[in-house]
mmCIF file of C-alpha atoms in Angstrom:
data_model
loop_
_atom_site.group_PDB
_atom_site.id
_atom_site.type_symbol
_atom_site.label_atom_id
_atom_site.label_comp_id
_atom_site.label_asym_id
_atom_site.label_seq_id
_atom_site.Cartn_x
_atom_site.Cartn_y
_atom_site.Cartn_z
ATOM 1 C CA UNK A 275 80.343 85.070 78.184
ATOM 2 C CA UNK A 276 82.475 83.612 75.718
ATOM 3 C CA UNK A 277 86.349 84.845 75.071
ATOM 4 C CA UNK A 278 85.501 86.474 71.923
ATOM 5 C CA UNK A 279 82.811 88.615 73.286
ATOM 6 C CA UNK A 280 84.552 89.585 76.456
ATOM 7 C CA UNK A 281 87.621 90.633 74.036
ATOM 8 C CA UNK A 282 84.731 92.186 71.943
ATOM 9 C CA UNK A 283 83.380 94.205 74.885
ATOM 10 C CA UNK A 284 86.868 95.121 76.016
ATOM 11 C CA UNK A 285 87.472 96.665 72.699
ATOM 12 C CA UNK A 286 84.926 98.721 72.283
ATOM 13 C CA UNK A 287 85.278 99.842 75.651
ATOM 14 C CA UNK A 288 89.309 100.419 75.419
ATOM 15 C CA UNK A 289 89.725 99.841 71.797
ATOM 16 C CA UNK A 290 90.434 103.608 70.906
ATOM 17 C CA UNK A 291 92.819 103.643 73.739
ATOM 18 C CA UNK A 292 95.110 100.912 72.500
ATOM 19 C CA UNK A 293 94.741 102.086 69.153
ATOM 20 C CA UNK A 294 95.871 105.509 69.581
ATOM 21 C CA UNK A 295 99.079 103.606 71.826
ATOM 22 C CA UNK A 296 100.258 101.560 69.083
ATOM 23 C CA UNK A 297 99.949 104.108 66.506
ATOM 24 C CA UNK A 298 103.173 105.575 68.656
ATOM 25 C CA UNK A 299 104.759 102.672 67.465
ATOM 26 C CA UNK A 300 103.517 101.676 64.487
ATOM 27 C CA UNK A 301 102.106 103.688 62.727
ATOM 28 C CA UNK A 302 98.428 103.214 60.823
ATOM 29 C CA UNK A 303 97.254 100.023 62.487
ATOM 30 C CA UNK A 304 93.487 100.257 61.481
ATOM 31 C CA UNK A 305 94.093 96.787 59.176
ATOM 32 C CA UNK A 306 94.972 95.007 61.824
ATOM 33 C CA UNK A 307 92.969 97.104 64.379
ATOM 34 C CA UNK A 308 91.415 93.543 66.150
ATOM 35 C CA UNK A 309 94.626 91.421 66.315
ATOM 36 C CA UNK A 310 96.473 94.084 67.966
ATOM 37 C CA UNK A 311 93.496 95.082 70.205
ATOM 38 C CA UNK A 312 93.223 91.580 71.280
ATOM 39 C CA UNK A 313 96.827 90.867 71.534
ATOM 40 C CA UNK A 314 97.704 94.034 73.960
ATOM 41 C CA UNK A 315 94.610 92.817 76.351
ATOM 42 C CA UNK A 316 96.087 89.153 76.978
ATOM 43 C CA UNK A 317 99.406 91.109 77.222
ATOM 44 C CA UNK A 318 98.277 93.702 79.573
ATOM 45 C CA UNK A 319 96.084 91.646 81.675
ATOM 46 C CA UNK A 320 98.814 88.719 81.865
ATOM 47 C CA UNK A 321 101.463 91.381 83.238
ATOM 48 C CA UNK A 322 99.109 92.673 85.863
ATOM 49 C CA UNK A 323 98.386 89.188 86.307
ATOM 50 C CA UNK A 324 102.151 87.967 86.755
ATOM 51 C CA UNK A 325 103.114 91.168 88.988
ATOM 52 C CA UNK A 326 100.484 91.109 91.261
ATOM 53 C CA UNK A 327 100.781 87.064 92.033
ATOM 54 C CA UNK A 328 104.497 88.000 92.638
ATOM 55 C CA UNK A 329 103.711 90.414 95.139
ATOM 56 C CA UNK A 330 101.149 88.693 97.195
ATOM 57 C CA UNK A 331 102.636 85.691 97.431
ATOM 58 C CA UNK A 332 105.641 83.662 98.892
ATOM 59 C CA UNK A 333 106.056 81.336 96.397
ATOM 60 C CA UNK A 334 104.199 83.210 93.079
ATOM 61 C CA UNK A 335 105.364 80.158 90.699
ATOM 62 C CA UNK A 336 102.729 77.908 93.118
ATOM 63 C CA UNK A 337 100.043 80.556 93.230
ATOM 64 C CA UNK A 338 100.599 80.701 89.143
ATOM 65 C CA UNK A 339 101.114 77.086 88.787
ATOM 66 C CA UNK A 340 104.426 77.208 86.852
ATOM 67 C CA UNK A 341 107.744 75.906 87.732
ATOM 68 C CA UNK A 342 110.311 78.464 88.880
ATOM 69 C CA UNK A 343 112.422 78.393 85.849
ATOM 70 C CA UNK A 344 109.361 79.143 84.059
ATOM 71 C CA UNK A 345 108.729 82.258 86.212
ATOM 72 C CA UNK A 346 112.296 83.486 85.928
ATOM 73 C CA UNK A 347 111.809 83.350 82.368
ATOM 74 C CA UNK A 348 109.055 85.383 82.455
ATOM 75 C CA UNK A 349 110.360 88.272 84.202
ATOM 76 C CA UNK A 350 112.932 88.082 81.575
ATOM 77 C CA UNK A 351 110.161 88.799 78.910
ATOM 78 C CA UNK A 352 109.262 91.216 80.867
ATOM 79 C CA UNK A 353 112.343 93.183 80.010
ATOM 80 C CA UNK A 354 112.671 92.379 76.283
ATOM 81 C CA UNK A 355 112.743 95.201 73.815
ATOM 82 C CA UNK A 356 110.783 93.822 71.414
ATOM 83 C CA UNK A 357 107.949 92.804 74.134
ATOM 84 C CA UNK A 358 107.097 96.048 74.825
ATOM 85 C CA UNK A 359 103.837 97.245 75.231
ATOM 86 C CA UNK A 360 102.651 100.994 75.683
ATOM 87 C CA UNK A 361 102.083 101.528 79.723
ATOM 88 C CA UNK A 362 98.728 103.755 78.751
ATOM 89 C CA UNK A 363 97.320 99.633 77.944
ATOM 90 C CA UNK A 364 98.834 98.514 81.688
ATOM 91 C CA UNK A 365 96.728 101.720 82.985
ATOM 92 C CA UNK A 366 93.544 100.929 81.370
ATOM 93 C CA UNK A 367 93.361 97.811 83.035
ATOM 94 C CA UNK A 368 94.645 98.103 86.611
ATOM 95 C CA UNK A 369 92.278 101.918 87.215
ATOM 96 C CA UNK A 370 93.394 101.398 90.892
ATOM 97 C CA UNK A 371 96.351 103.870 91.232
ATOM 98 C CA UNK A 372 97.744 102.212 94.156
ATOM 99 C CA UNK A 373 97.200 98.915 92.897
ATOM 100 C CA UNK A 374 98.818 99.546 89.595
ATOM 101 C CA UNK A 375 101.981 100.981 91.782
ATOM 102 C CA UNK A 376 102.022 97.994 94.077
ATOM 103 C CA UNK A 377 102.493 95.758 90.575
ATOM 104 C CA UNK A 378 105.339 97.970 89.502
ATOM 105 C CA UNK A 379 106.829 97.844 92.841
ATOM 106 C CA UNK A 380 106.873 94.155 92.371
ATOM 107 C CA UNK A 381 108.438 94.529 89.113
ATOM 108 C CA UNK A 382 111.292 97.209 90.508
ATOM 109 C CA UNK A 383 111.899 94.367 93.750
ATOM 110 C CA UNK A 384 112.321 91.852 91.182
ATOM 111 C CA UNK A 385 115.018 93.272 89.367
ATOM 112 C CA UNK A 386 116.688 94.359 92.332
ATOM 113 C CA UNK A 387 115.897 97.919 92.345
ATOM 114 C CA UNK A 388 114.354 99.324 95.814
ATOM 115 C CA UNK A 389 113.267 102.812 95.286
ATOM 116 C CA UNK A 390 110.605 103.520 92.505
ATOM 117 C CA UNK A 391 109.599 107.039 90.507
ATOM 118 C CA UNK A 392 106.430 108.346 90.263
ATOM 119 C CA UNK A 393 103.805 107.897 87.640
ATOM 120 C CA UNK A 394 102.297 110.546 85.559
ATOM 121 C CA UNK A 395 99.122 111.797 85.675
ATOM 122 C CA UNK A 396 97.691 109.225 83.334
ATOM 123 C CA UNK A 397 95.711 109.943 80.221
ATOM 124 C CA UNK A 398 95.991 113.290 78.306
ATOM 125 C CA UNK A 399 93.942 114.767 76.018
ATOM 126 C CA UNK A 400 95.055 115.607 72.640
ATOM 127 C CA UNK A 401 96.106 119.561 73.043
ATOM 128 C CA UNK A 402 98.115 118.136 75.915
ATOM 129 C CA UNK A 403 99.299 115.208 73.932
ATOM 130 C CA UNK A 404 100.434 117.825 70.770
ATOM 131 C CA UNK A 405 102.129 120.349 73.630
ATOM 132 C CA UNK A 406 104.035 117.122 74.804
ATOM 133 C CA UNK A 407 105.547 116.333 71.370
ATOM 134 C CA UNK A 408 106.232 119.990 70.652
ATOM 135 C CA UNK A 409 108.182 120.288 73.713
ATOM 136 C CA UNK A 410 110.254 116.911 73.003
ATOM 137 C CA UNK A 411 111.370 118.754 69.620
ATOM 138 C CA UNK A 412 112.204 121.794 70.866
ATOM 139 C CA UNK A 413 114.528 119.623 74.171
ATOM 140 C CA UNK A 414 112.288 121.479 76.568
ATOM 141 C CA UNK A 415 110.644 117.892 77.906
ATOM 142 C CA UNK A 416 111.233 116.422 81.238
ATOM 143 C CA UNK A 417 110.323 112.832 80.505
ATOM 144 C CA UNK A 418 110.340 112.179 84.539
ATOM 145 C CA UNK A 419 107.037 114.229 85.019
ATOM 146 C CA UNK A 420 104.497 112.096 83.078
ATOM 147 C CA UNK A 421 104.129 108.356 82.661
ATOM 148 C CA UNK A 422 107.124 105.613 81.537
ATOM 149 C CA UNK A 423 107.144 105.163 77.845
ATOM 150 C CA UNK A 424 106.991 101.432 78.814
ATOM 151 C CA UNK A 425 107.967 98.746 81.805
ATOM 152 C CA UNK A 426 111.269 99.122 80.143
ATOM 153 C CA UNK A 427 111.479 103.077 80.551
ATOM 154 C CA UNK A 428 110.213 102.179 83.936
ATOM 155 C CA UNK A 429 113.180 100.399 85.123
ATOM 156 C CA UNK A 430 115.663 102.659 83.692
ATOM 157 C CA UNK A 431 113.978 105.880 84.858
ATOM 158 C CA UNK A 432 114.257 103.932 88.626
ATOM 159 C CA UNK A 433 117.812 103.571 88.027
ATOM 160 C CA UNK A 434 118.714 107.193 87.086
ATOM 161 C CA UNK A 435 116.657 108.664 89.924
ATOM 162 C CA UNK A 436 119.890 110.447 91.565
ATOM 163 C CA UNK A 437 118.911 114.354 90.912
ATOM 164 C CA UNK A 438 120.994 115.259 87.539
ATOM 165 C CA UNK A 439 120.697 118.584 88.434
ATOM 166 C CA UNK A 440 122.971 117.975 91.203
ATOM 167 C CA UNK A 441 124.758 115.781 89.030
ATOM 168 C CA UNK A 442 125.412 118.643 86.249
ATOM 169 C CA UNK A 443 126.360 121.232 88.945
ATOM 170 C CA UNK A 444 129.823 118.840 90.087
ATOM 171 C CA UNK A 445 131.145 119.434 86.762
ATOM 172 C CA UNK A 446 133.035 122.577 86.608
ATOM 173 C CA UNK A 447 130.916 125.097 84.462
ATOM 174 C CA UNK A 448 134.384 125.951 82.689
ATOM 175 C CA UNK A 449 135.356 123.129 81.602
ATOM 176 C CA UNK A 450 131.698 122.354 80.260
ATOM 177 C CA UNK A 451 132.192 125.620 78.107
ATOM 178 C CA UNK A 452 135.461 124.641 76.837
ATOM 179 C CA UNK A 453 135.054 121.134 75.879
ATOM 180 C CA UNK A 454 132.690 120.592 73.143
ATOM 181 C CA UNK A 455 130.880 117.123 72.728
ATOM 182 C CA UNK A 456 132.522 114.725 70.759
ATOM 183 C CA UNK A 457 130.092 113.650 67.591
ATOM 184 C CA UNK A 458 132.259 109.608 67.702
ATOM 185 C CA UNK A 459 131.182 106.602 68.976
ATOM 186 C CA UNK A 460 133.841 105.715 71.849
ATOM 187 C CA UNK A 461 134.723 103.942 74.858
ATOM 188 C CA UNK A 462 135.705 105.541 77.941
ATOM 189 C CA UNK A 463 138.934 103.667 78.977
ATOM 190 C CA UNK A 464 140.136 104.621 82.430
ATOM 191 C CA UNK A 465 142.440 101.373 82.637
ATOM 192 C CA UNK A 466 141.535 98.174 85.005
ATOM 193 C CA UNK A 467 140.898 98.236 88.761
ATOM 194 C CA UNK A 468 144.694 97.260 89.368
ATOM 195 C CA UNK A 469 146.378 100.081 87.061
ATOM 196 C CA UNK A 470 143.750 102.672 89.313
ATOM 197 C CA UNK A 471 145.389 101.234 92.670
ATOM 198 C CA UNK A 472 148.821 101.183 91.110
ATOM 199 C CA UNK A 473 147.979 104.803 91.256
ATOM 200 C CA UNK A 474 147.067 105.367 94.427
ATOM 201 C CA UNK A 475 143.530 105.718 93.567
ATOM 202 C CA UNK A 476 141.710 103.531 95.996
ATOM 203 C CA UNK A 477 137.797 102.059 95.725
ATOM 204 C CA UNK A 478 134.382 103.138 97.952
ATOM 205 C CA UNK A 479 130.964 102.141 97.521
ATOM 206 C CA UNK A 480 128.791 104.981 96.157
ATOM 207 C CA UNK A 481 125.991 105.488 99.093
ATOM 208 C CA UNK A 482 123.749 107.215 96.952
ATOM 209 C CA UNK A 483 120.911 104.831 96.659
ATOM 210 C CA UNK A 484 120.031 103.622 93.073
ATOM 211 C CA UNK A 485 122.431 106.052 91.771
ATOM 212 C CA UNK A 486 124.291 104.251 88.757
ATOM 213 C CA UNK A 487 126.712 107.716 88.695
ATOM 214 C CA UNK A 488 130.419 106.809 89.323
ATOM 215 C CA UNK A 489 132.227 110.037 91.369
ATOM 216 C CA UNK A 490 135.976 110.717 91.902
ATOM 217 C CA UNK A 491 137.224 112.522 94.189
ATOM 218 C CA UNK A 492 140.613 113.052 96.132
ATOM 219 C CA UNK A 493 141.448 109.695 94.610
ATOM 220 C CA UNK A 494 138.970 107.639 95.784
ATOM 221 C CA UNK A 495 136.405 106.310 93.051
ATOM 222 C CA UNK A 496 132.849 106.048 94.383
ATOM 223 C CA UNK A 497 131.024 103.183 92.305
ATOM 224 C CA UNK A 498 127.466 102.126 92.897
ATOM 225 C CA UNK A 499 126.533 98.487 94.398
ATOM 226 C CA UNK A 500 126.313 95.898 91.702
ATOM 227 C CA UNK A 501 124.741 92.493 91.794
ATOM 228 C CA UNK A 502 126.268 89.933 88.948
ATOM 229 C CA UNK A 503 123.839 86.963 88.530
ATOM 230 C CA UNK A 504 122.917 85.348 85.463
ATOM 231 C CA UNK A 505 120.119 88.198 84.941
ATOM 232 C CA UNK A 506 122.488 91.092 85.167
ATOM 233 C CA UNK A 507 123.318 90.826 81.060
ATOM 234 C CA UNK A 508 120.024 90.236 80.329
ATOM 235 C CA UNK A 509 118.950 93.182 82.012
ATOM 236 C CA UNK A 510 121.714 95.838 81.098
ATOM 237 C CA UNK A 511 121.786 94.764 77.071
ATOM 238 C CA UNK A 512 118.089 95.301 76.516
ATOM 239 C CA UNK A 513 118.752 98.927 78.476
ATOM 240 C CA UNK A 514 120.937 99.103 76.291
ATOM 241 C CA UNK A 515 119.184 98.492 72.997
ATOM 242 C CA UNK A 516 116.229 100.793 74.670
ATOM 243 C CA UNK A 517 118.423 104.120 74.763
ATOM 244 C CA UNK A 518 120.175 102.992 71.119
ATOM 245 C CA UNK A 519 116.129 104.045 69.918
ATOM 246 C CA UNK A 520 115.056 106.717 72.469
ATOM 247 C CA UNK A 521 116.289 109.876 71.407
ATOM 248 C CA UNK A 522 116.173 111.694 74.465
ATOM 249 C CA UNK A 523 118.400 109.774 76.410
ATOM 250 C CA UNK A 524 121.968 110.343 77.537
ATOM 251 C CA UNK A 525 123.056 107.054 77.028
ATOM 252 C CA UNK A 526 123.654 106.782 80.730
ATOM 253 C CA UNK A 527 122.961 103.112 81.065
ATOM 254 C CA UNK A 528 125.165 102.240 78.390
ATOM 255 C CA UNK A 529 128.079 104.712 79.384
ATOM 256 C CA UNK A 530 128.116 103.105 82.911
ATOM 257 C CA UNK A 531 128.533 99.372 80.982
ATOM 258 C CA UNK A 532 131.322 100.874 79.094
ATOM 259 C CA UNK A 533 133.211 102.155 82.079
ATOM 260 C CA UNK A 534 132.258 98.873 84.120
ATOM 261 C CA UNK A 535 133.930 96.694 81.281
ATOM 262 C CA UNK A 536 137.004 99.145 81.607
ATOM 263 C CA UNK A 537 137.479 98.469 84.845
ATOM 264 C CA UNK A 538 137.051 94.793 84.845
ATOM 265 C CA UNK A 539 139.372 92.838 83.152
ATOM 266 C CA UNK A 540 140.968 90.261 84.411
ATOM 267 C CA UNK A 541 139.395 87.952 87.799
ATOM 268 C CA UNK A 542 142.068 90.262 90.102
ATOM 269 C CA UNK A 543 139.651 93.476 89.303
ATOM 270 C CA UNK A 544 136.303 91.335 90.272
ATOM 271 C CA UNK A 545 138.119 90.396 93.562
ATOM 272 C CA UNK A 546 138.487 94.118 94.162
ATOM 273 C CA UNK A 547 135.485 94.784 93.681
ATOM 274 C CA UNK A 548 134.237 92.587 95.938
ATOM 275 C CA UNK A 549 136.846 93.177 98.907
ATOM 276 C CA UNK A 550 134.901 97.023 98.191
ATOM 277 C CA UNK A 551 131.558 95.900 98.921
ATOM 278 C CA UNK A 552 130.779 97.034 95.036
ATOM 279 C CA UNK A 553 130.397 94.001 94.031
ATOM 280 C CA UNK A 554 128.202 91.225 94.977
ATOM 281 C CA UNK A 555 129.304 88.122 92.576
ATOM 282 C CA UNK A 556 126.362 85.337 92.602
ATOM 283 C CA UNK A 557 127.734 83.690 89.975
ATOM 284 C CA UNK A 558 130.490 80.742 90.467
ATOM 285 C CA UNK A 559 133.747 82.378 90.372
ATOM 286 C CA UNK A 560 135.394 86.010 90.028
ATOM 287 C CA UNK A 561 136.993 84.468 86.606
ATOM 288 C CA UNK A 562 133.170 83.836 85.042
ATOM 289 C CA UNK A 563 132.400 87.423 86.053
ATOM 290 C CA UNK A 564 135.569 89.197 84.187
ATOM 291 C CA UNK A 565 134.351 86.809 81.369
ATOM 292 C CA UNK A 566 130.994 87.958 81.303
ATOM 293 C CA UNK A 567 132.479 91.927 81.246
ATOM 294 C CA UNK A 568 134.863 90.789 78.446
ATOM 295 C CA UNK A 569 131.938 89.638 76.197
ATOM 296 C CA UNK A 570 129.704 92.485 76.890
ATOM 297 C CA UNK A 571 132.563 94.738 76.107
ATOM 298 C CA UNK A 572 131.201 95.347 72.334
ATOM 299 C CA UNK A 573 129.569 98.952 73.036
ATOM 300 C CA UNK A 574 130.416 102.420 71.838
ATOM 301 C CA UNK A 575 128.394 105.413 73.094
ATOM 302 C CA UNK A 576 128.763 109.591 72.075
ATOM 303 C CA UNK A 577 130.575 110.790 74.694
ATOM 304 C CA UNK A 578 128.860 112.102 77.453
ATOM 305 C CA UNK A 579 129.840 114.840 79.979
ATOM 306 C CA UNK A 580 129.093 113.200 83.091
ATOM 307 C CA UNK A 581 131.711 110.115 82.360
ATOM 308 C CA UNK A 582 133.716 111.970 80.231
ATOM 309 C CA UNK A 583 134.586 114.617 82.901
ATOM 310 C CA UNK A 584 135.471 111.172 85.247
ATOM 311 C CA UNK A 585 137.511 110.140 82.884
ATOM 312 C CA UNK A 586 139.354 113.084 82.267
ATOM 313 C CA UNK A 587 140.082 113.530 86.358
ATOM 314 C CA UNK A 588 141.403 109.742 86.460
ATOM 315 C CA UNK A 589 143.722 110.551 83.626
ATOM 316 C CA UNK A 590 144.934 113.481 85.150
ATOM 317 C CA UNK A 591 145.560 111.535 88.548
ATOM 318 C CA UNK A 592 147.312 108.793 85.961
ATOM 319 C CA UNK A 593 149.738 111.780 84.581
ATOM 320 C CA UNK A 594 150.769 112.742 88.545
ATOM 321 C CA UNK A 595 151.186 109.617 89.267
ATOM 322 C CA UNK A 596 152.983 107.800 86.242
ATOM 323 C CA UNK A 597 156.193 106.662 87.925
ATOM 324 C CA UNK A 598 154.809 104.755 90.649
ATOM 325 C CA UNK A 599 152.055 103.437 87.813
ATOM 326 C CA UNK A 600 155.441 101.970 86.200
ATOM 327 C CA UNK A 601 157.057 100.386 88.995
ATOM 328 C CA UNK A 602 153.992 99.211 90.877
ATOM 329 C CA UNK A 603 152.975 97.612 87.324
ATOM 330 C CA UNK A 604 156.758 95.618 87.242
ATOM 331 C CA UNK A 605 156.117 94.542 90.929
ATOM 332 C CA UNK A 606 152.399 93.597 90.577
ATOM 333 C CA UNK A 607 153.626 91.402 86.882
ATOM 334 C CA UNK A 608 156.372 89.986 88.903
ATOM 335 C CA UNK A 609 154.111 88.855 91.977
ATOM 336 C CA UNK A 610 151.432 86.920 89.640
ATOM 337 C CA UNK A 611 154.613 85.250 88.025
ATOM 338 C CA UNK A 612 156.657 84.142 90.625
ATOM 339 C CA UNK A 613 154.554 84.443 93.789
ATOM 340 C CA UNK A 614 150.911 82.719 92.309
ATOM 341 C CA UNK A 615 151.731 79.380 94.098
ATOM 342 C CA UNK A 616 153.565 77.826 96.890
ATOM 343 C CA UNK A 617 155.210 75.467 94.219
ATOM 344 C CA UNK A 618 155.894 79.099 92.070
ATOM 345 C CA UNK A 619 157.642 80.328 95.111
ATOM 346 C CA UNK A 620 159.727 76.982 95.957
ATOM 347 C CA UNK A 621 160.658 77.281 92.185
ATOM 348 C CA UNK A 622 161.816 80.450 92.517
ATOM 349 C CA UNK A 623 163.728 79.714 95.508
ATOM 350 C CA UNK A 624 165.868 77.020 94.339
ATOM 351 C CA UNK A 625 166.909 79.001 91.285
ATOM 352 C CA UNK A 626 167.818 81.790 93.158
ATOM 353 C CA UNK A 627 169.814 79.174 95.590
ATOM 354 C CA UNK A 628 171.518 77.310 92.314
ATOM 355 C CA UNK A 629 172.288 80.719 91.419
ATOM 356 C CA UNK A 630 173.972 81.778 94.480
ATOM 357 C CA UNK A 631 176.063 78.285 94.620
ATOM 358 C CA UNK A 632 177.146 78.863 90.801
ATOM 359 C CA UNK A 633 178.135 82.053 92.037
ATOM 360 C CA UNK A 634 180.286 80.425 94.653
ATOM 361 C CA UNK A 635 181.397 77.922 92.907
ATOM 362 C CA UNK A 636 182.953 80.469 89.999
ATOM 363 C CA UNK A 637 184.477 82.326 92.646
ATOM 364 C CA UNK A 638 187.012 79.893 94.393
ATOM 365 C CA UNK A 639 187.559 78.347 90.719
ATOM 366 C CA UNK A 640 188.926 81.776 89.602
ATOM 367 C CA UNK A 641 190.170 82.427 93.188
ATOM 368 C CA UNK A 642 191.838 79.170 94.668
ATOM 369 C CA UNK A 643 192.796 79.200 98.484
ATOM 370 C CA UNK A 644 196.290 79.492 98.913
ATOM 371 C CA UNK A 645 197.752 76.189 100.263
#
């Protein structure tokens, strides 16, 4: 069979399908009905393709007869807003449920991420389709019961699997009634890792899985394991982008890169990190990460309870502690000045020594031993 009648065939079969997907997205498509049709079937199938080599395999770049580089740039794609396709086109293809979860698995392991959601119960019919959309207007819709949007969705919905329930219930119901949601883009600035142990407040590694939620707590600041390798932007900035155009999102991906580039600022807060177990740099040196923080640190979010409410208990550890902040702050300045190097130190030294022997010196001259 040739490749136009298979795509043909796999139209008519599927066609409606993938029609009724892209029409989320774009709209009337029926002009271009056959390019798209054929486009989201190489798409589809090459995805199922890609994952499933990856998972079966030691060395998938072999088995797929690319070079490595080539592969890592794929899984890249993979994560690119504007590559998208609709997962109903990924579930028309791969109708073996386990299967189809073993290729997202793949995808999560990739990425780093260990633990993955559950899927949906696939296809719905229209009525269920129309009760959907009525319940995303009225903010009734728990996105986490039915199928990912996309592999995109996917990956974020894997990230904020910690129960936000639970989450909700550690912020005091009075304060939630008192403060009111601030309407302004913002940035939640907490001050660098070394102005937080100025304070007193010391550094844990959260333990709660996949859990991207920071927690404070009788100063100690749980954050969750982070890997920095030259993915990690890649990843987090099309995350990014992805809850910038889903309206029912918290903007918890993009909170948590706010607060991350608050906290890292100079190469001192990366080692920090690291001495935590928090961190896991991959990259060459502590400075290239703080760089890396610096540059991403471009992105205001509506403030959101969850990291607001942190925010607000760090500040209020800040305002306890704000004379030891000051002198801690002199002493820390004053270390990275004169005590950086050994040849700092010897510097230092020797002034303090000419000092001391100018000192002397002035003294007899004023003072002259009696004869």
């Amino acid at each position: 069979m040739r490749e136009s009648e298979m795509l043909e065939e796999i139209s008519q079969l599927h066609g409606e399908d993938i029609w009724q997907s892209m029409s989320c997205y774009y709209g009337d498509v029926r002009d271009t009905y056959e390019f798209i049709t054929w486009l989201l079937v190489v798409d589809g199938c090459s995805i199922l393709h890609l994952l499933e080599k990856s998972g079966d395999s030691v060395d998938p770049h072999r088995e797929l007869k690319i070079s490595v580089d080539k592969l890592v740039r794929m899984y890249e794609d993979l994560l690119v807003m504007d590559n998208q396709i609709p997962f109903q086109v990924l579930r028309l293809f791969c109708k073996d449920e386990a299967r189809l979860e073993k290729c997202l698995h793949t995808f999560l392991q990739v990425h780093g991420v260990k633990t993955a959601p559950e899927l949906g119960k696939g296809k719905k019919t229209t009525q269920e389709a129309a009760q959907e959309l009525k319940l995303v207007v009225q903010g009734d819709y728990d996105q986490n019961r039915e199928d990912p949007v996309h592999l995109l969705d996917y990956l974020r919905r894997a990230l904020l699997m910690r129960d936000l329930d639970t989450i909700h219930k550690e912020i005091p119901a009075a304060e939630m009634k008192i403060k009111r949601r601030s309407l302004h883009l913002t940035k939640y600035r907490i001050g660098s890792i070394r102005e937080l142990k100025a304070a007193g407040i010391s550094l844990r590694r959260h333990s709660a899985g996949n859990s991207i939620y920071p927690s404070f707590k009788d100063g100690i600041l749980h954050l969750p394991e982070l890997v920095v390798d030259g993915t990690m932007p890649h990843i987090f900035l099309n995350l990014v982008a992805y809850e910038m155009t889903h309206f029912h999102s918290d903007f918890e991906i993009s909170s948590y890169l706010v607060l991350l580039s608050s906290l890292v600022d100079q190469p001192e807060d990366v080692k920090e990190l690291r001495l935590a177990g928090i961190l896991i740099n991959e990259l060459a040196s502590d400075k290239e990460v703080s760089d890396l923080f610096n540059k991403m640190d471009i992105i205001l979010v509506p403030e959101t309870p969850w990291f607001a409410n942190i925010r607000d208990q760090i500040h209020s550890h800040f305002e306890s502690k704000r004379g030891r902040i000051k002198i801690l702050t002199w002493m820390g300045e004053a270390y990275n000045t004169f005590f950086r190097s050994p040849w700092t130190i010897i510097a230092l030294l020797a002034a303090t020594l000419g000092l001391v022997l100018t000192f002397i010196q002035t003294w007899f001259a004023i003072h002259p031993k009696a004869s």
